[in-house]
Amino acid sequence: MSDERLGDPERSGRALAAGRTILVLRRIVPVLVASLLLSTPVVTATLVGDLTGDAARHLAAEGEPLDYAVEPVSLGVTGDRLVAVLAGVLVIVSLVLLVRATATRTLDPRWWTVLVPLVLGGVLIGLSWRIVTAGVIGANIGAGLVVLAGGPVLLVLLVAAMAQAFRVRRRQRMMG
């Protein structure tokens, strides 16, 4: 019976399709990683929202100009929502396909030890963006704290990811 199964065109067609899927996943993994890393800060900033305080909003409504450490960038309500939705879709699709690539062994699971600190860095960047672009009256103390504390935390995350990437790559080379 095993000889009959080997000649089964349906079964060999499924094997060929699975092979093509793995090949496509292997080729797009770098694109998926880049999409995930670039869209994570946008999604984070969108989910956090504007951090301008109620008192500052009230004074701005009365005509008092707000002070910004960094002026917020806006594409208008529609543009901002479109970018946020696109970034959200990219995060979800990238994560789903990266998990699938890991499940099919197209992506070595050890690479997640590199990806997680990088994604956390993206979350930190998105949160930092919202803090430094918050409208205030006077000095934005949060912006100073983000620079003093967030910068070193981001550096640690990036160095940890880089060190782990070297370890994973070295193990892959040793295993052939």
Tab-separated table of C-alpha atoms in Angstrom:
chain	number	residue	atom	x	y	z
A	1	MET	CA	0.000	0.000	0.000
A	2	SER	CA	2.854	2.365	0.614
A	3	ASP	CA	3.754	2.094	-3.092
A	4	GLU	CA	0.250	3.237	-4.017
A	5	ARG	CA	0.492	6.234	-1.701
A	6	LEU	CA	3.793	7.335	-3.190
A	7	GLY	CA	2.126	7.638	-6.571
A	8	ASP	CA	-0.912	9.490	-5.216
A	9	PRO	CA	-1.010	12.805	-7.142
A	10	GLU	CA	-3.168	14.498	-4.502
A	11	ARG	CA	-0.677	13.696	-1.761
A	12	SER	CA	2.353	14.763	-3.789
A	13	GLY	CA	0.508	17.977	-4.732
A	14	ARG	CA	-0.052	18.786	-1.056
A	15	ALA	CA	3.614	18.133	-0.305
A	16	LEU	CA	4.627	20.431	-3.150
A	17	ALA	CA	2.272	23.167	-1.896
A	18	ALA	CA	3.662	22.821	1.638
A	19	GLY	CA	7.194	23.109	0.272
A	20	ARG	CA	6.270	26.265	-1.627
A	21	THR	CA	4.679	27.760	1.496
A	22	ILE	CA	7.846	27.145	3.487
A	23	LEU	CA	9.978	28.655	0.710
A	24	VAL	CA	7.771	31.763	0.577
A	25	LEU	CA	7.859	32.099	4.386
A	26	ARG	CA	11.650	31.786	4.367
A	27	ARG	CA	11.925	34.592	1.836
A	28	ILE	CA	9.532	36.968	3.592
A	29	VAL	CA	10.729	36.486	7.196
A	30	PRO	CA	13.067	39.536	6.980
A	31	VAL	CA	10.198	41.635	5.580
A	32	LEU	CA	7.896	40.430	8.353
A	33	VAL	CA	10.480	41.301	11.004
A	34	ALA	CA	11.004	44.773	9.527
A	35	SER	CA	7.234	45.340	9.320
A	36	LEU	CA	6.779	44.275	12.925
A	37	LEU	CA	9.599	46.457	14.212
A	38	LEU	CA	8.556	49.547	12.253
A	39	SER	CA	4.846	49.323	13.028
A	40	THR	CA	5.135	48.538	16.759
A	41	PRO	CA	5.955	52.142	17.819
A	42	VAL	CA	3.080	53.481	15.712
A	43	VAL	CA	0.587	51.060	17.257
A	44	THR	CA	1.892	51.799	20.754
A	45	ALA	CA	1.642	55.565	20.253
A	46	THR	CA	-1.889	55.157	18.905
A	47	LEU	CA	-3.016	52.967	21.790
A	48	VAL	CA	-1.468	55.298	24.396
A	49	GLY	CA	-3.079	58.359	22.823
A	50	ASP	CA	-2.416	62.026	23.497
A	51	LEU	CA	-1.011	62.560	26.998
A	52	THR	CA	-1.804	66.262	27.201
A	53	GLY	CA	-3.273	66.802	30.674
A	54	ASP	CA	-6.800	68.050	31.338
A	55	ALA	CA	-5.545	71.291	32.907
A	56	ALA	CA	-3.394	72.028	29.853
A	57	ARG	CA	-6.327	71.275	27.534
A	58	HIS	CA	-8.550	73.627	29.531
A	59	LEU	CA	-5.984	76.435	29.338
A	60	ALA	CA	-5.478	75.790	25.613
A	61	ALA	CA	-9.235	76.090	25.111
A	62	GLU	CA	-9.041	79.527	26.760
A	63	GLY	CA	-6.369	80.612	24.268
A	64	GLU	CA	-3.192	79.829	26.225
A	65	PRO	CA	-0.602	78.319	23.853
A	66	LEU	CA	0.750	74.918	24.873
A	67	ASP	CA	4.446	74.163	25.119
A	68	TYR	CA	5.890	71.041	23.508
A	69	ALA	CA	9.250	69.330	23.908
A	70	VAL	CA	8.612	68.046	20.371
A	71	GLU	CA	5.715	69.231	18.212
A	72	PRO	CA	3.375	66.328	17.461
A	73	VAL	CA	3.113	65.232	13.842
A	74	SER	CA	-0.368	64.775	12.434
A	75	LEU	CA	-1.729	63.813	9.050
A	76	GLY	CA	-5.181	64.933	10.110
A	77	VAL	CA	-7.790	62.763	11.794
A	78	THR	CA	-8.320	60.536	8.759
A	79	GLY	CA	-4.626	60.236	7.953
A	80	ASP	CA	-3.714	59.411	11.546
A	81	ARG	CA	-6.407	56.725	11.727
A	82	LEU	CA	-5.384	55.241	8.395
A	83	VAL	CA	-1.743	55.002	9.491
A	84	ALA	CA	-2.794	53.496	12.840
A	85	VAL	CA	-5.025	50.869	11.212
A	86	LEU	CA	-2.357	49.982	8.652
A	87	ALA	CA	0.265	49.659	11.403
A	88	GLY	CA	-2.096	47.514	13.481
A	89	VAL	CA	-2.745	45.200	10.544
A	90	LEU	CA	1.004	44.954	9.883
A	91	VAL	CA	1.690	44.024	13.517
A	92	ILE	CA	-0.996	41.331	13.554
A	93	VAL	CA	-0.143	39.851	10.145
A	94	SER	CA	3.588	39.922	10.883
A	95	LEU	CA	3.134	38.203	14.240
A	96	VAL	CA	0.815	35.534	12.818
A	97	LEU	CA	3.156	34.752	9.926
A	98	LEU	CA	6.249	34.772	12.159
A	99	VAL	CA	4.550	32.338	14.543
A	100	ARG	CA	3.628	30.175	11.550
A	101	ALA	CA	7.212	30.341	10.290
A	102	THR	CA	8.368	29.209	13.729
A	103	ALA	CA	5.815	26.377	13.799
A	104	THR	CA	6.966	25.144	10.383
A	105	ARG	CA	10.593	25.466	11.514
A	106	THR	CA	11.261	28.061	8.833
A	107	LEU	CA	12.253	30.476	11.598
A	108	ASP	CA	14.496	29.124	14.342
A	109	PRO	CA	12.645	29.674	17.655
A	110	ARG	CA	15.833	31.076	19.188
A	111	TRP	CA	15.408	34.192	17.027
A	112	TRP	CA	12.468	35.173	19.241
A	113	THR	CA	15.049	35.940	21.948
A	114	VAL	CA	16.302	38.619	19.555
A	115	LEU	CA	12.886	39.814	18.396
A	116	VAL	CA	11.305	40.284	21.830
A	117	PRO	CA	13.810	42.921	23.074
A	118	LEU	CA	13.517	44.728	19.734
A	119	VAL	CA	9.713	44.767	19.929
A	120	LEU	CA	9.934	46.006	23.532
A	121	GLY	CA	12.241	48.748	22.263
A	122	GLY	CA	9.552	49.684	19.735
A	123	VAL	CA	6.971	49.849	22.508
A	124	LEU	CA	9.312	52.113	24.491
A	125	ILE	CA	9.798	54.362	21.449
A	126	GLY	CA	6.030	54.667	20.909
A	127	LEU	CA	5.441	55.481	24.572
A	128	SER	CA	8.327	57.969	24.581
A	129	TRP	CA	6.897	59.683	21.510
A	130	ARG	CA	3.614	60.280	23.282
A	131	ILE	CA	5.351	61.618	26.380
A	132	VAL	CA	7.625	64.085	24.559
A	133	THR	CA	4.774	65.318	22.326
A	134	ALA	CA	2.372	65.985	25.202
A	135	GLY	CA	1.210	69.576	25.369
A	136	VAL	CA	2.067	71.268	28.672
A	137	ILE	CA	2.149	74.682	30.270
A	138	GLY	CA	5.797	75.296	31.097
A	139	ALA	CA	8.361	72.503	31.183
A	140	ASN	CA	7.594	68.934	30.135
A	141	ILE	CA	9.219	67.036	33.017
A	142	GLY	CA	8.132	63.718	31.519
A	143	ALA	CA	10.164	64.414	28.377
A	144	GLY	CA	13.289	64.922	30.463
A	145	LEU	CA	12.667	61.715	32.372
A	146	VAL	CA	12.130	59.799	29.134
A	147	VAL	CA	15.469	61.006	27.828
A	148	LEU	CA	17.271	60.237	31.105
A	149	ALA	CA	15.676	56.843	31.788
A	150	GLY	CA	14.284	55.689	28.445
A	151	GLY	CA	17.500	56.188	26.497
A	152	PRO	CA	19.567	53.825	28.661
A	153	VAL	CA	16.742	51.247	28.790
A	154	LEU	CA	16.498	51.322	24.991
A	155	LEU	CA	20.267	50.949	24.730
A	156	VAL	CA	20.199	47.895	27.027
A	157	LEU	CA	17.414	46.326	24.939
A	158	LEU	CA	19.326	46.910	21.699
A	159	VAL	CA	22.616	45.578	23.090
A	160	ALA	CA	20.843	42.514	24.513
A	161	ALA	CA	19.212	41.825	21.133
A	162	MET	CA	22.508	42.280	19.319
A	163	ALA	CA	24.395	39.978	21.699
A	164	GLN	CA	21.695	37.335	21.419
A	165	ALA	CA	21.702	37.639	17.612
A	166	PHE	CA	25.438	36.899	17.587
A	167	ARG	CA	24.887	33.866	19.853
A	168	VAL	CA	22.055	32.474	17.750
A	169	ARG	CA	23.977	33.011	14.512
A	170	ARG	CA	27.092	31.354	15.952
A	171	ARG	CA	25.043	28.312	17.053
A	172	GLN	CA	23.455	28.068	13.621
A	173	ARG	CA	26.876	28.121	11.953
A	174	MET	CA	28.235	25.452	14.303
A	175	MET	CA	25.241	23.189	13.644
A	176	GLY	CA	25.617	23.607	9.914
